[in-house]
Every structure is written in structure tokens, then in C-alpha cells.
Short mmCIF file of C-alpha atoms in Angstrom, two decimals:
data_model
loop_
_atom_site.label_atom_id
_atom_site.label_comp_id
_atom_site.label_asym_id
_atom_site.label_seq_id
_atom_site.Cartn_x
_atom_site.Cartn_y
_atom_site.Cartn_z
CA MET A 1 -62.80 -4.56 14.98
CA SER A 2 -59.94 -4.13 12.59
CA THR A 3 -56.36 -4.49 13.71
CA SER A 4 -53.37 -3.07 11.97
CA ALA A 5 -50.24 -5.09 11.37
CA PRO A 6 -47.29 -4.17 13.62
CA THR A 7 -44.93 -1.76 12.01
CA GLN A 8 -41.46 -3.05 11.22
CA ALA A 9 -38.32 -1.01 11.61
CA PRO A 10 -36.97 -0.03 8.20
CA GLN A 11 -34.07 -2.20 7.11
CA ARG A 12 -30.71 -0.50 6.84
CA LYS A 13 -29.78 -0.07 3.21
CA LEU A 14 -26.63 -1.94 2.28
CA THR A 15 -24.01 0.26 0.69
CA THR A 16 -20.79 -0.44 -1.12
CA SER A 17 -17.44 0.42 0.40
CA ALA A 18 -16.26 2.74 -2.29
CA MET A 19 -14.10 5.80 -2.75
CA ILE A 20 -13.49 6.88 0.83
CA ALA A 21 -13.78 3.49 2.56
CA SER A 22 -11.40 2.48 5.33
CA ILE A 23 -9.69 -0.90 5.16
CA ALA A 24 -9.51 -1.15 8.97
CA GLU A 25 -11.14 -4.15 10.63
CA GLU A 26 -13.89 -3.60 13.21
CA GLY A 27 -12.40 -2.59 16.56
CA GLN A 28 -8.92 -2.03 15.13
CA ARG A 29 -6.93 1.00 16.28
CA THR A 30 -6.62 3.63 13.56
CA THR A 31 -4.95 6.95 12.89
CA LYS A 32 -6.67 9.66 10.89
CA ALA A 33 -4.92 10.85 7.70
CA PRO A 34 -1.38 9.83 8.69
CA PHE A 35 0.13 10.91 5.37
CA GLY A 36 -1.29 14.42 5.49
CA HIS A 37 -0.23 15.00 9.08
CA ALA A 38 3.26 13.55 8.52
CA LEU A 39 3.79 15.79 5.50
CA ALA A 40 2.54 18.86 7.37
CA ARG A 41 4.92 18.13 10.26
CA LEU A 42 7.84 17.62 7.91
CA ALA A 43 7.08 20.93 6.20
CA GLU A 44 7.46 22.71 9.55
CA GLU A 45 11.10 21.61 9.54
CA ARG A 46 11.79 21.83 5.81
CA PRO A 47 10.73 24.95 3.86
CA ASP A 48 11.47 23.14 0.57
CA ILE A 49 8.50 20.75 0.99
CA VAL A 50 5.57 21.54 -1.34
CA GLY A 51 2.36 19.65 -2.10
CA LEU A 52 0.38 19.18 -5.30
CA SER A 53 -2.98 17.56 -5.97
CA ALA A 54 -4.97 16.73 -9.09
CA ASP A 55 -8.32 17.85 -7.67
CA LEU A 56 -8.23 15.09 -5.04
CA ALA A 57 -6.71 16.72 -1.95
CA LYS A 58 -9.57 15.58 0.30
CA TYR A 59 -9.39 11.99 -0.95
CA THR A 60 -5.60 11.65 -0.68
CA ASP A 61 -5.29 13.35 2.74
CA MET A 62 -3.35 16.19 1.08
CA HIS A 63 -5.98 18.56 2.45
CA VAL A 64 -4.24 18.39 5.85
CA PHE A 65 -1.05 19.78 4.31
CA ARG A 66 -3.06 22.29 2.25
CA ASP A 67 -4.76 23.71 5.34
CA ALA A 68 -1.50 23.88 7.31
CA HIS A 69 0.62 25.38 4.49
CA PRO A 70 -1.71 27.00 1.94
CA ASP A 71 1.10 29.01 0.36
CA ARG A 72 3.00 25.81 -0.45
CA PHE A 73 0.10 23.86 -1.94
CA PHE A 74 -0.74 23.75 -5.67
CA GLN A 75 -4.14 22.61 -6.91
CA MET A 76 -3.61 21.39 -10.49
CA GLY A 77 -7.14 20.32 -11.32
CA MET A 78 -8.02 17.11 -13.18
CA ALA A 79 -4.71 17.10 -15.03
CA GLU A 80 -2.40 14.42 -13.68
CA GLN A 81 0.12 14.75 -16.51
CA VAL A 82 0.36 18.51 -15.92
CA MET A 83 0.71 17.90 -12.18
CA LEU A 84 3.73 15.61 -12.63
CA GLY A 85 5.28 17.99 -15.15
CA ALA A 86 4.83 20.87 -12.70
CA ALA A 87 6.29 18.76 -9.88
CA ALA A 88 9.35 18.14 -12.05
CA GLY A 89 9.76 21.87 -12.57
CA LEU A 90 9.49 22.56 -8.85
CA ALA A 91 12.14 19.92 -8.16
CA GLU A 92 14.42 21.47 -10.79
CA VAL A 93 14.55 24.70 -8.78
CA GLY A 94 15.36 22.96 -5.50
CA LEU A 95 11.95 22.26 -3.97
CA THR A 96 10.83 18.80 -2.79
CA PRO A 97 7.35 18.05 -4.16
CA PHE A 98 4.84 15.48 -2.97
CA ALA A 99 2.23 15.00 -5.72
CA SER A 100 -0.92 13.07 -4.82
CA THR A 101 -3.66 11.51 -6.92
CA TYR A 102 -5.23 8.10 -7.36
CA SER A 103 -2.81 5.31 -8.25
CA VAL A 104 -4.64 4.53 -11.48
CA PHE A 105 -4.11 8.09 -12.72
CA ALA A 106 -0.48 8.35 -11.60
CA THR A 107 0.46 5.11 -13.33
CA ARG A 108 -1.87 4.49 -16.27
CA ARG A 109 -2.56 8.07 -17.30
CA ALA A 110 0.68 9.89 -16.47
CA TYR A 111 3.31 7.17 -16.92
CA ASP A 112 5.28 8.96 -19.63
CA PHE A 113 5.51 12.17 -17.58
CA LEU A 114 6.67 10.24 -14.52
CA CYS A 115 9.23 8.40 -16.63
CA LEU A 116 10.74 11.17 -18.75
CA ASP A 117 10.08 14.35 -16.74
CA ILE A 118 10.95 12.89 -13.31
CA ALA A 119 12.74 9.52 -13.36
CA GLU A 120 15.08 10.08 -16.31
CA PRO A 121 16.59 13.30 -14.84
CA ARG A 122 16.53 11.64 -11.35
CA LEU A 123 14.52 14.40 -9.70
CA ASN A 124 13.40 14.26 -6.09
CA VAL A 125 9.67 14.08 -6.80
CA ASN A 126 7.51 11.93 -4.52
CA VAL A 127 4.37 10.58 -6.18
CA VAL A 128 1.67 9.41 -3.75
CA GLY A 129 -1.00 7.09 -5.16
CA ALA A 130 -4.24 6.51 -3.27
CA LEU A 131 -6.66 3.57 -3.73
CA PRO A 132 -3.96 1.02 -4.55
CA GLY A 133 -5.02 -2.52 -5.40
CA LEU A 134 -8.40 -3.50 -4.02
CA THR A 135 -9.05 -0.59 -1.63
CA THR A 136 -12.08 0.75 -3.45
CA GLY A 137 -15.29 -0.90 -4.59
CA TYR A 138 -15.63 1.28 -7.69
CA GLY A 139 -14.35 -1.30 -10.16
CA PRO A 140 -11.48 -1.36 -12.68
CA SER A 141 -11.55 2.38 -13.42
CA HIS A 142 -10.33 3.06 -9.87
CA GLN A 143 -8.71 -0.21 -8.76
CA ALA A 144 -4.94 0.03 -9.31
CA THR A 145 -4.34 -3.71 -9.29
CA GLU A 146 -1.28 -3.50 -11.57
CA ASP A 147 0.53 -0.31 -10.52
CA LEU A 148 3.56 -2.14 -9.12
CA ALA A 149 3.89 -4.16 -12.31
CA ILE A 150 3.72 -0.97 -14.37
CA LEU A 151 6.36 0.86 -12.34
CA ARG A 152 8.87 -1.80 -11.30
CA GLY A 153 10.64 -1.57 -14.66
CA MET A 154 11.16 2.21 -14.46
CA PRO A 155 14.89 2.88 -13.90
CA GLY A 156 15.81 4.62 -10.66
CA LEU A 157 12.30 4.71 -9.20
CA THR A 158 11.94 3.78 -5.52
CA ILE A 159 8.61 2.06 -4.75
CA VAL A 160 7.11 1.82 -1.25
CA ASP A 161 3.98 -0.06 -0.12
CA PRO A 162 3.40 0.79 3.58
CA ALA A 163 1.40 -1.47 5.87
CA ASP A 164 -0.23 0.98 8.29
CA SER A 165 -0.14 4.48 9.76
CA VAL A 166 3.20 3.86 11.49
CA ASP A 167 4.79 2.87 8.19
CA ILE A 168 3.37 5.93 6.41
CA GLU A 169 4.41 8.40 9.10
CA GLN A 170 7.98 7.10 9.07
CA ALA A 171 8.18 6.71 5.28
CA VAL A 172 7.31 10.34 4.47
CA PRO A 173 10.54 11.94 5.83
CA ALA A 174 12.60 9.02 4.46
CA LEU A 175 11.21 9.57 0.97
CA ALA A 176 11.80 13.32 1.18
CA ALA A 177 15.43 12.66 2.17
CA HIS A 178 15.94 10.21 -0.69
CA PRO A 179 17.62 12.03 -3.62
CA GLY A 180 15.68 10.38 -6.47
CA PRO A 181 12.05 9.85 -7.51
CA THR A 182 9.68 7.77 -5.38
CA TYR A 183 6.21 6.26 -5.60
CA MET A 184 4.25 5.42 -2.45
CA ARG A 185 1.00 3.46 -2.37
CA LEU A 186 -1.23 5.42 0.00
CA LEU A 187 -3.59 4.13 2.65
CA ARG A 188 -5.79 7.09 3.45
CA GLY A 189 -8.53 8.11 5.85
CA ALA A 190 -8.76 5.98 9.00
CA VAL A 191 -5.63 3.84 8.62
CA PRO A 192 -4.88 0.86 10.89
CA THR A 193 -2.18 1.39 13.55
CA VAL A 194 -0.46 -1.92 14.19
CA LEU A 195 3.32 -1.89 13.74
CA ASP A 196 3.99 0.11 16.90
CA GLU A 197 3.32 -3.15 18.76
CA TYR A 198 6.24 -4.85 16.99
CA ASP A 199 9.13 -2.48 17.79
CA TYR A 200 9.12 -1.56 14.09
CA ARG A 201 11.18 1.07 12.34
CA PHE A 202 10.79 1.89 8.64
CA GLU A 203 14.06 1.74 6.75
CA LEU A 204 14.06 2.43 3.03
CA GLY A 205 15.07 -0.65 1.05
CA LYS A 206 14.91 -3.00 4.04
CA ALA A 207 12.49 -5.75 5.02
CA ALA A 208 11.53 -6.24 8.68
CA GLN A 209 11.07 -9.52 10.54
CA LEU A 210 7.95 -8.94 12.65
CA ARG A 211 7.56 -12.43 14.10
CA ASP A 212 9.31 -15.78 13.84
CA GLY A 213 7.82 -19.22 13.22
CA ARG A 214 8.96 -22.71 12.31
CA ASP A 215 6.21 -23.89 9.90
CA VAL A 216 5.32 -21.09 7.49
CA LEU A 217 6.94 -17.86 6.29
CA PHE A 218 4.64 -15.02 5.29
CA ILE A 219 6.38 -12.50 3.02
CA SER A 220 3.98 -9.57 2.84
CA THR A 221 3.72 -5.96 1.78
CA GLY A 222 1.23 -3.11 2.11
CA LEU A 223 -2.03 -3.63 3.95
CA MET A 224 -1.57 -7.41 3.61
CA THR A 225 1.10 -7.29 6.33
CA VAL A 226 -1.61 -6.34 8.83
CA ARG A 227 -3.72 -9.26 7.58
CA ALA A 228 -0.67 -11.54 7.71
CA LEU A 229 -0.07 -10.70 11.37
CA THR A 230 -3.69 -11.41 12.28
CA ALA A 231 -3.73 -14.66 10.31
CA ALA A 232 -0.46 -15.75 11.95
CA GLN A 233 -1.90 -15.13 15.43
CA GLU A 234 -5.05 -17.10 14.61
CA LEU A 235 -3.19 -19.98 12.93
CA ALA A 236 -1.22 -20.40 16.15
CA HIS A 237 -4.45 -21.69 17.73
CA ASP A 238 -4.27 -24.54 15.19
CA HIS A 239 -0.63 -25.20 16.15
CA VAL A 240 0.68 -23.65 12.92
CA ASP A 241 3.71 -21.49 13.70
CA VAL A 242 4.00 -18.61 11.23
CA ALA A 243 6.79 -16.07 10.70
CA VAL A 244 6.05 -12.69 9.10
CA LEU A 245 8.57 -10.78 6.98
CA HIS A 246 7.24 -7.33 6.04
CA VAL A 247 8.61 -5.88 2.78
CA PRO A 248 7.66 -2.17 2.69
CA THR A 249 10.04 -1.34 -0.17
CA ILE A 250 9.24 -3.14 -3.41
CA LYS A 251 12.13 -1.45 -5.23
CA PRO A 252 14.97 -1.65 -4.34
CA PHE A 253 14.12 -5.16 -3.14
CA ASP A 254 15.71 -6.57 0.00
CA ARG A 255 17.05 -9.75 -1.62
CA GLU A 256 19.28 -10.65 1.32
CA ALA A 257 16.42 -10.80 3.81
CA VAL A 258 14.21 -12.83 1.48
CA LEU A 259 16.97 -15.32 0.63
CA ARG A 260 17.93 -15.69 4.28
CA GLU A 261 14.40 -16.37 5.52
CA ALA A 262 13.32 -18.51 2.54
CA ALA A 263 16.34 -20.79 3.07
CA LYS A 264 14.95 -22.11 6.36
CA GLY A 265 12.80 -24.79 4.71
CA ARG A 266 9.35 -23.41 5.54
CA LEU A 267 6.34 -23.03 3.29
CA VAL A 268 6.66 -19.54 1.75
CA VAL A 269 3.43 -17.58 1.31
CA THR A 270 3.54 -14.18 -0.39
CA LEU A 271 0.73 -11.72 0.39
CA GLU A 272 0.05 -8.58 -1.62
CA ASN A 273 -2.81 -6.21 -2.43
CA HIS A 274 -1.86 -6.38 -6.11
CA SER A 275 -2.13 -8.68 -9.08
CA VAL A 276 -0.10 -11.88 -8.80
CA VAL A 277 1.46 -10.72 -12.09
CA GLY A 278 4.43 -8.37 -11.72
CA GLY A 279 4.32 -7.64 -7.99
CA LEU A 280 5.67 -9.13 -4.77
CA ALA A 281 5.17 -12.81 -5.65
CA GLU A 282 7.19 -12.51 -8.83
CA SER A 283 9.83 -10.42 -7.04
CA VAL A 284 10.28 -13.19 -4.46
CA ALA A 285 10.25 -15.96 -7.09
CA SER A 286 12.82 -14.26 -9.33
CA CYS A 287 14.99 -13.44 -6.32
CA LEU A 288 15.13 -17.13 -5.39
CA ALA A 289 15.55 -18.31 -8.98
CA PHE A 290 18.51 -16.04 -9.73
CA ALA A 291 20.14 -17.19 -6.50
CA ARG A 292 19.52 -20.86 -7.48
CA GLN A 293 17.56 -21.30 -4.29
CA THR A 294 14.35 -23.32 -4.11
CA ALA A 295 11.22 -22.99 -1.99
CA HIS A 296 7.57 -23.97 -2.13
CA ILE A 297 5.87 -20.61 -2.84
CA VAL A 298 2.12 -20.00 -2.48
CA PRO A 299 1.12 -16.58 -3.90
CA ILE A 300 -1.81 -14.78 -2.29
CA GLY A 301 -2.81 -11.77 -4.33
CA LEU A 302 -5.35 -10.53 -6.82
CA PRO A 303 -6.11 -12.57 -9.94
CA ASP A 304 -4.96 -11.55 -13.41
CA GLU A 305 -8.30 -10.07 -14.36
CA PHE A 306 -10.40 -6.92 -14.07
CA LEU A 307 -12.15 -7.07 -10.72
CA ALA A 308 -15.79 -6.61 -9.82
CA ALA A 309 -17.36 -3.60 -8.14
CA GLY A 310 -19.02 -3.94 -4.76
CA ALA A 311 -18.51 -3.84 -0.99
CA LEU A 312 -14.88 -4.21 0.05
CA PRO A 313 -15.35 -6.96 2.67
CA THR A 314 -17.24 -9.06 0.12
CA LEU A 315 -14.61 -8.42 -2.55
CA HIS A 316 -11.72 -9.23 -0.18
CA ASP A 317 -13.37 -12.58 0.61
CA ARG A 318 -14.10 -13.25 -3.04
CA TYR A 319 -10.53 -12.55 -4.17
CA GLY A 320 -8.75 -14.16 -1.24
CA LEU A 321 -7.40 -11.15 0.68
CA SER A 322 -9.41 -11.60 3.89
CA VAL A 323 -7.89 -13.18 6.99
CA ALA A 324 -10.27 -16.14 6.71
CA ALA A 325 -9.25 -16.72 3.10
CA ILE A 326 -5.55 -16.49 4.00
CA LYS A 327 -5.90 -19.11 6.76
CA GLU A 328 -7.80 -21.48 4.48
CA ARG A 329 -5.18 -21.14 1.74
CA VAL A 330 -2.41 -21.95 4.23
CA ARG A 331 -4.25 -25.00 5.58
CA ARG A 332 -4.72 -26.34 2.05
CA ALA A 333 -1.06 -25.79 1.20
CA LEU A 334 0.11 -27.55 4.35
#
């Protein structure tokens, strides 16, 4: 009598976290498309608000605004330079544009248009860049690991790197009210909701002390603030007391807050979803150097290289952005 081998359940195929991946941890509270909903709400109050997209409305959450205000949305196609030029024209006639695309296209491909059409005449155009840093597994063509470094030298440009949905929702009206050009790094899709637990309020140009600690000072920006808070809570179990200073505005930089907190004699750890070249770490270091103030600084950020493609959790571990990697780096430094 012949017997057949027991059938095995098919293994789940592993997939990469790519274009539309969420950076939320398992079990973390999230808010769906906070940018799109915040912009749509703001447009209810302000008829001057308009939206533009370079064929990426769905992937920058601009589709929420498009569906709510179709007569105030402009689809520019795969033409980022044209989109920024058109946004400049809309601002010239008194409208307040929000132009969304991927960060790599807004910075690498359309830099000259952002610089001369928007920043030089000081127009109120708000550029929104999705997939900043290592928030996609699609490799260097889509990973904007150097966008802050590219833009920090542009005169008059305000640069914001929000941490979560709360930051984004509060930043949108603040950017619209700001008279000059802005660039915001966008977290899209299911975005973590964390800062509401810390009595937080976004204020353009200001850092926020989220927790205090005697041993280590985390100075963080963007999604790394959420990781910093988790790492600080877990390091407390090892009797390491960690303070967290969130820096949502990269430019103008809150020098006073950084100098004040760095002067307290703690290990200073900078955390950013960006290359260690030209971003938060160098902003902190130059701030201290020009003030003739010293501190032991440990930079946590992306290496000065083109990154690999793959699954985001694997890449975040590999390049040191995961909570586990942050804790290990702190232990070694201490």
C-alpha cells in the first residue's frame, strides 16, 4: 500500500518593503495620510490653498486633497521641474501652493527651479518630498539620503523634518502661514502617532524637549525621534537615563536649545534618517563649534554611500537606524 507524503502549507513569500511601505512598528498607533487630510482641512478655511502633484498624488497622500478639492488640484505629470515652475506662477498671483513629489525628484532633479523660481523671489511655495532618507527599499534611485545636505545651503528656504502624524498635521498650517518657501520631508501612508503623548506642539524653528535624563542626550529629527523615544524608554531598564530633544525644523536651526541642552555634560547622540554628511549631526557639531562649546557627539545616521535595496526592517538594522542598533551604539559609547 502506497502512502503519500503529508502536504505542507505553502511558505509565505518574503517581499521587500518598497514604495508604499509604512515605517510604523508592529502594534504602533498610526494615522492614515495625515498630510493629505491636514491640507484638505486647511483648504476649507483658506481658498488660496492649491495642490500640485507630479503624477504621484496617491503616493504622496495628495490624493486626499485632490478628491476633496478637485478644482484646486493640478496634475502636472512626470515633470517635476515644470511643477515647481507652475507652483511659482501660482504663488506670484497670490495663491499658496503645496507641490508634492518624491524627495529625490524635488531635490536632485528640480533643484535649479526650486532655487531660482521659488527661493530667490521668496515665494510662498511649499514643497513636500515623500520617501525621505531610508523609507523605501527601492535603492539609490528613490532613497533621498542627501536631500537635507542639498537644500540646507539654499538661502531663505525653511526645512522641516516631522517625526509623526501629529507633527505633520500641525506643520501644514504653519508652513502655509510662513511667508517664504518651505520644504517638508513627508511621512506618508500609515504614519505613527506618538507625540500626542508628550504634550507636544509644533512651532516652526523651535526644538522641543520631550523627556529629560541625566546620562545621555538624544538630539533627533524626523522619524528617528520616534525611535529615540522608544530607545530611551528601553535603555531606562538598563539604568541609562536618556533625554530626548526633538528638532523638527532643520533650517532655521534652534541653536539656543541645542547649546543649552548640550552644555549639561551628557553624552550627545544625534539621530537622523539622512546621511551623516550635511544633515543634523553636522548642524549640531557646527553649532557647538561656533559657540566654542564642547561635547562628546555620537552621530547615528546613514553612511556616506549609496544604500542597498531590500526590506526596510533589514536595511534599518544594517544601517543602524533600528531601536536595537541605537541602544547598542549608546552602550558602546558609554
